[in-house]
């Protein structure tokens, strides 16, 4: 409830894969990257540094990154560069490894983890902890040595976050006592140095880099979003519990947008059910204010892949190349930070709307007017501004908001600026290639149709959305059957979402032909021995809701004349009895109970319909 799932796995860094797949093109690219890989073995540190920087830049391109991975880049980084005698090369190598885990996700992360990256991380944290005390006093540490140390800490912690975020197995391994104890110890020691005494102060200047501080916040947020045990642990931690109490009240002078949003995300995770409506409103407003000045077009421009003829990785001398790489990396890092801020903001806002719905259903019915204004006027504007670049997230955000409106009895079709039109246009324009988008569109559509059900004259809205004819049903049927390239869970979610839409559209009056199509389809599913038990339960619930009253205009011409009662007795009951029998009570007690309830309800429904017209 309310958990802001941090992000889709490995989606922090958005890159644009380029469709280059010819053998000729591959040879041209290899001719460019092989000398760089060779230079990583050079005895000259400057050559290794330049090559590593160039490779890090080239890895922003998905196609070249794939070529580099096939040339065993990960193995080379782990076996040679993570232990390089040159500190800057070693630090940058951890950064490259982190980026690869973020960009590629599960496959690279699991390979890195199974290659015993934890031993390197453990050693790196040891070096970091040894060096921190030298900074505490009036040390002679140079600005460059401090920068390197903070970059090292940033790369180590963000690598841990990237690994944890890519795999549940890796996350579970990191939650083991020895590893988690070390992580918390490192975080605390950095914070003790980086945060000056804050008693009675609200404005604070960090003594560490903003990037390192944000990585620590990201670590806390990520692990909190995945584990209630972690939340309990840090809530009882002698240092971190106090840090989390003061964090929301601090103004970090050298913080940035991501600092603000991560702070709100942590607040949401830690407080969650304890939050009052006023606190949720403040959280949403603060999150929105953090992103309102981000120029999305500028961010997109700075994240564009390198041009084919870019001379970034070439130059008259190593210093020239290194400076160009640093400038490019700095600009791209700033853009990536802003992109992550936008993504995270949507996750937090979406989770906040879910939390509001949960609180309302628990009995907290009086929602402040100011919060209602944020929900009905503010959020639709935010969503519209971001929908082109964050369509997958926005589908989830709109879905949550639409269902929240239903929970709060907010009439979507009476709101100013007619946001329902914007939602409908957005749904129709979202790319259908991603499985998540297909499912998200159906869920939003279901919420829209539910809202239409509450209108005095639903037919005008059904007509406006073109959902009032058999063509619409055929489109949903087609979507139901188009499950190629989907995994098992995605197939179920897609089919379930289709049935939810049909369950709503089939219940409208004055469209008997549509109802007949839906009813026939549901009877077929309920009679089919390949329909999963969970879907059988859902479809049966929809079917009974649709035909629960003989007064509905479609009941006599469809339910009665099409012989649905006979079909239920002769086809559906035997199929459900057999299907439900094979649900293992020990493996899935909830589903088993739902199946039993559904079967009993079907029996009662049959007896009811037999006597309804007598």
XYZ file of C-alpha atoms in Angstrom:
614
model
C 0.000 0.000 0.000
C 1.514 3.274 -1.087
C 4.912 1.784 -1.818
C 6.672 3.811 -4.472
C 8.256 1.021 -6.438
C 11.475 2.716 -7.263
C 11.413 2.242 -10.996
C 11.191 -0.396 -13.603
C 14.237 -2.600 -13.367
C 17.317 -0.879 -14.738
C 15.459 2.082 -16.175
C 17.391 4.895 -14.505
C 19.446 5.633 -17.599
C 17.589 5.997 -20.851
C 19.513 5.329 -24.012
C 18.350 5.120 -27.585
C 19.316 1.898 -29.337
C 20.206 2.477 -32.947
C 19.232 -0.046 -35.636
C 22.643 -0.848 -37.019
C 23.059 -4.510 -37.769
C 24.961 -4.940 -41.002
C 28.192 -6.918 -41.058
C 29.921 -3.987 -42.762
C 28.819 -1.611 -40.034
C 29.942 -4.026 -37.331
C 33.409 -4.261 -38.840
C 33.645 -0.478 -38.979
C 32.703 -0.203 -35.324
C 35.103 -2.950 -34.293
C 37.899 -1.118 -36.078
C 37.102 1.846 -33.843
C 36.777 0.058 -30.511
C 39.437 -2.672 -30.685
C 42.364 -0.207 -30.432
C 40.720 1.312 -27.362
C 40.373 -2.096 -25.730
C 44.007 -2.768 -26.527
C 45.041 0.504 -24.877
C 43.457 -0.658 -21.619
C 46.451 -3.024 -21.392
C 48.971 -0.214 -21.933
C 51.746 0.379 -19.389
C 51.134 4.115 -19.708
C 48.452 5.331 -17.273
C 47.383 8.237 -19.490
C 46.692 5.857 -22.357
C 44.615 3.586 -20.128
C 42.736 6.559 -18.719
C 41.950 8.000 -22.156
C 40.828 4.604 -23.453
C 38.597 3.997 -20.433
C 37.024 7.434 -20.781
C 36.411 6.911 -24.495
C 34.875 3.481 -23.919
C 32.613 4.888 -21.195
C 31.332 7.473 -23.662
C 30.887 4.950 -26.478
C 28.895 2.685 -24.147
C 26.131 5.298 -24.199
C 25.336 3.912 -27.659
C 23.428 0.633 -27.287
C 24.840 -0.930 -30.443
C 28.473 -0.158 -29.660
C 27.914 -1.169 -26.050
C 26.728 -4.572 -27.237
C 29.847 -4.946 -29.381
C 32.039 -4.040 -26.422
C 30.280 -6.546 -24.195
C 30.843 -9.238 -26.798
C 34.535 -8.336 -26.661
C 34.440 -9.276 -22.946
C 34.546 -5.713 -21.647
C 33.106 -6.694 -18.261
C 35.751 -9.352 -17.678
C 38.496 -6.911 -18.643
C 37.201 -4.230 -16.285
C 36.834 -6.642 -13.375
C 40.132 -8.476 -13.758
C 42.371 -5.525 -14.607
C 40.896 -2.074 -14.029
C 39.223 -2.494 -10.631
C 42.676 -3.123 -9.183
C 44.544 -0.597 -11.339
C 47.418 1.115 -9.530
C 46.167 4.459 -10.852
C 43.444 5.626 -8.459
C 41.484 7.630 -11.017
C 41.341 4.686 -13.431
C 40.201 2.385 -10.632
C 37.461 4.832 -9.588
C 36.257 5.343 -13.165
C 36.214 1.580 -13.733
C 33.647 1.178 -10.965
C 31.626 3.932 -12.610
C 31.691 2.160 -15.971
C 30.622 -1.100 -14.342
C 27.734 0.681 -12.643
C 26.624 2.233 -15.916
C 26.671 -1.141 -17.652
C 24.525 -2.648 -14.892
C 22.072 0.236 -15.194
C 21.928 0.277 -18.978
C 21.753 -3.454 -19.659
C 20.123 -4.609 -16.447
C 19.689 -8.176 -15.313
C 22.087 -10.023 -17.623
C 25.132 -7.867 -16.955
C 24.289 -7.441 -13.271
C 24.031 -11.182 -12.701
C 27.276 -11.765 -14.592
C 29.014 -9.120 -12.496
C 27.571 -10.512 -9.272
C 28.527 -14.104 -10.092
C 32.024 -12.889 -10.931
C 32.406 -12.009 -7.235
C 32.066 -8.249 -7.497
C 31.257 -8.151 -3.781
C 34.876 -8.979 -2.951
C 35.952 -5.887 -4.902
C 33.204 -3.750 -3.334
C 34.130 -4.969 0.133
C 37.764 -4.094 -0.487
C 36.781 -0.718 -1.914
C 34.704 0.146 1.134
C 37.676 -0.784 3.302
C 39.879 1.706 1.437
C 37.160 4.344 1.689
C 36.790 3.907 5.454
C 40.567 4.087 5.906
C 40.742 7.378 4.006
C 37.766 9.193 5.558
C 39.420 9.996 8.922
C 42.198 11.878 7.151
C 39.592 14.373 5.936
C 38.033 15.009 9.336
C 40.675 17.314 10.783
C 42.710 20.119 9.338
C 44.181 17.746 6.814
C 46.379 18.605 3.892
C 44.221 16.554 1.559
C 44.056 18.265 -1.793
C 40.804 19.120 -3.515
C 41.627 16.546 -6.176
C 42.190 13.748 -3.656
C 38.901 14.618 -1.933
C 37.101 14.590 -5.258
C 38.514 11.183 -6.101
C 37.539 9.780 -2.706
C 33.992 11.099 -2.980
C 33.705 9.840 -6.560
C 34.931 6.460 -5.347
C 32.262 6.338 -2.644
C 29.612 7.491 -5.115
C 30.543 4.822 -7.666
C 30.686 2.044 -5.061
C 27.332 2.859 -3.472
C 25.574 3.495 -6.779
C 26.964 0.191 -8.107
C 25.399 -1.563 -5.114
C 22.092 0.182 -5.841
C 22.253 -0.771 -9.526
C 22.898 -4.409 -8.640
C 20.116 -4.482 -6.052
C 17.695 -2.842 -8.453
C 18.306 -5.359 -11.230
C 17.600 -8.651 -9.471
C 15.585 -9.850 -6.494
C 18.199 -12.537 -5.873
C 20.994 -9.969 -5.676
C 18.879 -7.752 -3.442
C 18.243 -10.671 -1.090
C 21.961 -11.439 -0.992
C 22.756 -7.807 -0.148
C 20.224 -7.929 2.682
C 22.301 -10.643 4.389
C 23.568 -9.475 7.778
C 27.272 -9.188 6.979
C 26.791 -7.281 3.734
C 24.030 -5.014 5.021
C 25.944 -4.252 8.218
C 28.904 -3.101 6.138
C 26.714 -1.000 3.841
C 25.039 0.751 6.768
C 28.386 1.327 8.475
C 29.840 2.919 5.345
C 26.775 5.115 4.847
C 26.870 6.290 8.464
C 30.576 7.118 8.386
C 30.171 9.160 5.205
C 27.167 11.017 6.615
C 28.962 11.743 9.890
C 31.708 13.443 7.923
C 29.528 14.965 5.229
C 26.830 16.521 7.406
C 27.979 19.196 9.851
C 26.251 19.544 13.225
C 22.665 20.551 12.511
C 21.189 21.299 15.928
C 18.899 24.271 15.544
C 19.815 24.685 11.883
C 17.742 24.126 8.774
C 20.243 25.326 6.157
C 23.141 22.931 5.698
C 26.097 22.823 3.320
C 27.386 19.337 2.610
C 31.069 18.596 3.062
C 30.794 15.825 0.481
C 29.708 16.030 -3.136
C 26.026 16.265 -3.954
C 26.373 13.133 -6.084
C 27.674 11.087 -3.139
C 24.935 12.364 -0.841
C 22.304 11.564 -3.466
C 23.714 8.062 -3.892
C 23.299 7.506 -0.152
C 19.707 8.747 -0.319
C 19.138 6.546 -3.357
C 20.476 3.548 -1.429
C 18.098 4.213 1.479
C 15.178 4.816 -0.877
C 15.832 1.732 -3.002
C 16.177 -0.662 -0.102
C 13.195 0.908 1.706
C 11.015 0.508 -1.368
C 11.851 -3.187 -1.567
C 11.910 -4.297 2.064
C 9.843 -3.630 5.154
C 12.585 -5.302 7.184
C 15.036 -2.658 5.990
C 12.652 0.116 7.045
C 12.345 -1.441 10.498
C 16.111 -1.869 10.734
C 17.017 1.732 9.949
C 14.115 2.942 12.090
C 15.821 1.319 15.072
C 19.353 2.271 14.012
C 21.081 4.567 16.503
C 22.381 6.999 13.869
C 20.170 6.561 10.805
C 16.927 6.864 12.767
C 17.991 10.360 13.885
C 19.197 11.241 10.397
C 15.828 10.298 8.900
C 13.994 12.429 11.462
C 15.913 15.599 10.600
C 16.307 14.965 6.854
C 12.915 16.379 5.694
C 13.503 19.619 7.612
C 16.935 20.275 6.130
C 17.610 22.651 3.275
C 20.727 21.327 1.576
C 22.331 24.425 0.091
C 24.443 22.437 -2.345
C 21.720 19.890 -3.038
C 19.773 19.668 -6.287
C 16.406 18.561 -7.637
C 17.213 14.902 -7.107
C 18.133 15.565 -3.476
C 14.696 17.071 -2.873
C 12.806 14.281 -4.604
C 14.774 11.455 -2.984
C 14.087 13.034 0.395
C 10.358 13.006 -0.335
C 10.572 9.414 -1.532
C 12.296 8.318 1.668
C 9.724 10.209 3.725
C 6.938 8.369 1.913
C 8.558 4.978 2.445
C 9.351 5.495 6.116
C 6.138 7.233 7.190
C 3.624 5.693 4.788
C 0.525 4.663 6.787
C 1.274 7.244 9.495
C 1.012 10.136 7.053
C -1.941 12.481 7.307
C -3.619 13.996 4.262
C -1.861 17.312 4.924
C 1.529 15.591 4.932
C 0.762 13.742 1.707
C -0.291 17.022 0.105
C 2.953 18.673 1.213
C 4.924 15.748 -0.191
C 3.213 15.978 -3.582
C 3.619 19.761 -3.745
C 7.304 19.583 -2.791
C 7.926 16.878 -5.370
C 6.191 18.866 -8.101
C 8.062 22.052 -7.202
C 11.369 20.184 -7.480
C 10.746 19.348 -11.129
C 8.826 22.366 -12.390
C 11.944 24.159 -13.654
C 13.486 21.163 -15.417
C 13.670 21.809 -19.154
C 12.774 18.416 -20.593
C 13.743 19.365 -24.133
C 17.191 20.430 -22.965
C 17.557 17.173 -21.032
C 16.624 15.195 -24.141
C 19.146 17.110 -26.233
C 21.957 16.434 -23.755
C 21.098 12.727 -23.706
C 21.182 12.274 -27.464
C 23.641 9.589 -28.644
C 26.880 10.714 -30.200
C 26.807 11.530 -33.873
C 28.437 9.032 -36.202
C 31.228 11.443 -37.056
C 31.803 12.704 -33.532
C 35.436 13.499 -32.797
C 34.932 13.239 -29.044
C 37.213 10.234 -28.679
C 39.889 11.554 -31.020
C 42.302 14.434 -30.700
C 45.841 15.647 -31.107
C 46.874 14.536 -27.617
C 45.629 12.641 -24.578
C 44.917 15.818 -22.603
C 42.732 17.154 -25.412
C 40.700 13.948 -25.575
C 40.411 13.719 -21.784
C 39.077 17.262 -21.503
C 36.481 16.710 -24.213
C 35.367 13.498 -22.522
C 35.101 15.239 -19.137
C 32.991 18.040 -20.608
C 30.692 15.600 -22.380
C 30.377 13.362 -19.322
C 29.622 16.294 -17.039
C 26.831 17.560 -19.283
C 25.359 14.104 -19.729
C 25.550 13.339 -15.995
C 23.594 16.494 -15.205
C 20.947 15.531 -17.762
C 20.780 11.974 -16.430
C 20.280 13.326 -12.913
C 17.343 15.433 -14.092
C 15.855 12.526 -16.003
C 16.091 10.321 -12.916
C 14.467 13.110 -10.900
C 11.502 13.218 -13.274
C 11.096 9.434 -13.277
C 11.328 9.226 -9.521
C 8.880 12.104 -9.076
C 6.242 10.259 -11.062
C 6.797 7.116 -9.005
C 6.390 9.060 -5.765
C 3.302 10.955 -6.908
C 1.720 7.730 -8.146
C 2.382 5.996 -4.831
C 0.963 9.014 -2.999
C -2.347 8.766 -4.857
C -2.477 5.076 -3.979
C -1.876 5.948 -0.332
C -4.703 8.510 -0.376
C -7.091 5.880 -1.732
C -6.016 3.428 0.975
C -6.519 5.995 3.744
C -9.962 6.881 2.403
C -11.004 3.243 2.312
C -9.785 2.859 5.903
C -12.307 5.469 7.005
C -10.476 8.789 6.656
C -13.189 10.278 4.463
C -12.609 14.022 4.828
C -10.045 14.939 2.201
C -8.914 18.599 2.498
C -10.067 20.885 -0.297
C -6.496 21.988 -0.987
C -5.456 18.366 -1.555
C -8.468 17.828 -3.806
C -7.328 20.811 -5.873
C -3.863 19.288 -6.223
C -5.382 16.003 -7.391
C -7.989 17.384 -9.773
C -6.160 20.405 -11.206
C -2.445 20.147 -10.466
C -1.626 16.542 -11.297
C -3.396 16.427 -14.689
C -1.236 19.374 -15.778
C 1.952 17.665 -14.572
C 0.988 14.424 -16.294
C 0.212 16.151 -19.566
C 3.604 17.888 -19.575
C 5.468 14.589 -19.181
C 3.345 12.092 -21.080
C 5.407 11.982 -24.285
C 8.654 10.978 -22.631
C 7.342 8.860 -19.764
C 4.364 7.073 -21.274
C 4.821 3.789 -19.375
C 4.989 5.535 -16.028
C 2.170 7.918 -16.931
C -0.154 5.029 -17.726
C 0.349 3.801 -14.169
C 0.000 7.339 -12.805
C -3.218 8.043 -14.693
C -4.629 4.646 -13.761
C -4.057 5.322 -10.056
C -5.485 8.824 -10.297
C -8.600 7.715 -12.202
C -9.371 5.000 -9.662
C -8.719 7.491 -6.856
C -11.322 9.810 -8.393
C -13.791 6.923 -8.311
C -12.930 6.223 -4.669
C -13.381 9.894 -3.712
C -16.589 10.240 -5.773
C -14.947 12.825 -8.014
C -16.757 13.074 -11.338
C -13.983 13.053 -13.916
C -16.314 14.379 -16.604
C -17.214 17.486 -14.600
C -13.654 18.627 -13.886
C -12.353 21.853 -15.360
C -10.313 21.635 -18.560
C -11.907 18.246 -19.346
C -8.935 16.038 -18.431
C -10.877 12.952 -19.608
C -10.285 14.053 -23.193
C -6.563 14.360 -22.507
C -6.474 10.875 -20.963
C -8.307 9.343 -23.906
C -6.000 11.016 -26.417
C -2.973 9.902 -24.405
C -4.161 6.280 -24.284
C -4.658 6.217 -28.031
C -1.259 7.733 -28.778
C 0.869 5.486 -26.553
C 3.112 3.056 -28.416
C 1.717 -0.469 -28.224
C 5.030 -2.275 -28.673
C 5.839 -2.536 -24.973
C 3.803 -5.193 -23.093
C 3.546 -2.868 -20.106
C 2.013 -0.168 -22.284
C -0.623 -2.543 -23.653
C -1.638 -3.574 -20.156
C -1.477 -0.010 -18.832
C -3.715 1.293 -21.613
C -6.341 -1.352 -20.860
C -6.283 -0.518 -17.157
C -6.750 3.194 -17.825
C -9.527 2.396 -20.272
C -11.275 0.269 -17.656
C -11.142 3.147 -15.150
C -12.492 5.555 -17.781
C -15.392 3.225 -18.568
C -16.137 2.851 -14.864
C -16.342 6.637 -14.648
C -18.736 6.699 -17.597
C -20.999 4.217 -15.800
C -21.666 6.867 -13.159
C -22.887 9.490 -15.644
C -26.572 10.267 -16.123
C -26.192 9.923 -19.887
C -23.306 7.517 -20.460
C -24.125 6.992 -24.134
C -22.720 10.376 -25.194
C -19.359 9.594 -23.613
C -19.288 6.060 -24.980
C -19.893 7.500 -28.415
C -17.182 10.134 -27.943
C -14.705 7.404 -26.983
C -16.009 5.116 -29.765
C -16.614 2.327 -27.263
C -20.277 1.731 -28.029
C -20.155 -0.742 -30.894
C -19.040 -4.238 -31.849
C -15.866 -2.887 -33.460
C -14.604 -1.897 -30.029
C -15.300 -5.396 -28.708
C -13.454 -6.935 -31.622
C -10.416 -4.783 -30.859
C -10.407 -6.025 -27.268
C -10.825 -9.634 -28.433
C -7.891 -9.140 -30.785
C -5.783 -7.741 -27.955
C -6.759 -10.706 -25.766
C -5.438 -13.135 -28.371
C -2.259 -11.234 -29.272
C 0.090 -12.667 -26.679
C 3.142 -13.445 -28.783
C 6.500 -12.484 -27.255
C 4.951 -12.056 -23.796
C 6.037 -13.977 -20.724
C 3.610 -15.968 -18.587
C 2.835 -13.167 -16.137
C 2.374 -10.594 -18.904
C -0.007 -12.912 -20.764
C -2.169 -13.307 -17.683
C -2.186 -9.574 -16.902
C -3.077 -8.750 -20.507
C -5.959 -11.222 -20.616
C -7.189 -10.173 -17.184
C -7.134 -6.496 -18.212
C -9.061 -7.280 -21.405
C -11.714 -9.122 -19.394
C -11.972 -6.217 -16.954
C -12.678 -3.844 -19.846
C -15.249 -6.229 -21.319
C -16.843 -6.658 -17.910
C -17.530 -2.934 -17.769
C -18.544 -2.344 -21.384
C -20.870 -5.355 -21.314
C -22.930 -3.885 -18.482
C -24.091 -0.729 -20.296
C -27.722 -0.460 -21.323
C -28.937 0.265 -24.859
C -26.284 -1.807 -26.636
C -27.632 -5.344 -26.704
C -25.386 -6.402 -29.575
C -22.279 -5.444 -27.601
C -23.580 -7.288 -24.554
C -24.184 -10.403 -26.653
C -20.590 -10.393 -27.879
C -19.254 -10.019 -24.344
C -21.591 -12.668 -22.941
C -20.675 -15.203 -25.622
C -16.981 -14.530 -25.090
C -17.255 -15.004 -21.333
C -19.207 -18.257 -21.719
C -16.458 -19.551 -24.013
C -13.757 -18.663 -21.494
C -15.684 -20.184 -18.591
C -16.175 -23.405 -20.567
C -12.560 -23.686 -21.724
C -10.325 -26.042 -19.751
C -7.228 -23.990 -20.641
C -8.470 -20.821 -18.917
C -6.386 -20.311 -15.727
C -8.326 -20.644 -12.443
C -7.644 -17.041 -11.417
C -9.037 -15.780 -14.711
C -12.053 -18.093 -14.357
C -12.820 -16.472 -11.005
C -12.514 -12.955 -12.436
C -14.598 -13.680 -15.532
C -17.301 -15.389 -13.480
C -17.554 -12.328 -11.245
C -17.947 -10.097 -14.305
C -20.544 -12.409 -15.834
C -22.676 -12.522 -12.681
C -22.479 -8.729 -12.288
C -23.627 -8.206 -15.870
C -26.608 -10.579 -15.674
C -27.590 -10.016 -12.053
C -30.970 -8.418 -12.822
C -33.716 -9.422 -15.239
C -34.653 -5.750 -15.561
C -31.546 -4.998 -17.608
C -32.529 -4.444 -21.231
C -30.147 -7.125 -22.497
C -31.091 -9.863 -20.021
C -34.056 -11.337 -21.894
C -32.705 -11.061 -25.479
C -29.245 -12.291 -24.503
C -29.132 -14.305 -21.280
C -32.494 -15.971 -21.832
C -32.679 -16.336 -25.603
C -29.019 -17.328 -26.003
C -29.482 -20.116 -23.464
C -26.812 -18.961 -21.040
C -28.479 -20.726 -18.107
C -28.176 -24.072 -19.860
C -24.578 -23.295 -20.818
C -23.766 -22.529 -17.205
C -25.187 -25.846 -16.022
C -23.875 -28.079 -18.803
C -20.540 -26.464 -19.688
C -19.360 -23.988 -17.076
C -20.102 -25.888 -13.863
C -18.247 -29.072 -14.930
C -15.274 -27.074 -16.206
C -14.983 -24.989 -13.047
C -15.353 -28.039 -10.828
C -12.480 -29.766 -12.598
C -10.264 -26.687 -12.859
C -10.750 -25.579 -9.265
C -10.104 -29.088 -7.974
C -6.503 -28.927 -9.165
C -5.695 -25.688 -7.293
C -3.353 -26.691 -4.464
C -4.568 -25.335 -1.133
C -1.087 -25.550 0.363
C 0.642 -23.707 -2.501
C -2.013 -21.031 -3.038
C -4.536 -20.913 -0.175
C -5.947 -17.529 -1.245
C -6.735 -18.696 -4.782
C -8.197 -21.939 -3.432
C -10.542 -19.984 -1.159
C -11.508 -17.651 -4.018
C -12.253 -20.640 -6.241
C -14.496 -22.192 -3.605
C -16.324 -18.897 -3.071
C -16.747 -18.462 -6.827
C -18.130 -21.964 -7.276
C -20.617 -21.467 -4.437
C -21.627 -18.112 -5.897
C -22.186 -19.703 -9.314
C -24.451 -22.316 -7.737
C -26.480 -19.595 -6.017
C -26.605 -17.537 -9.218
C -27.964 -20.473 -11.227
C -30.718 -21.093 -8.669
C -31.519 -17.373 -8.635
C -31.778 -17.090 -12.420
C -33.950 -20.223 -12.580
C -36.569 -18.574 -10.353
C -36.066 -14.933 -11.321
C -38.749 -14.813 -14.024
C -41.277 -17.152 -12.377
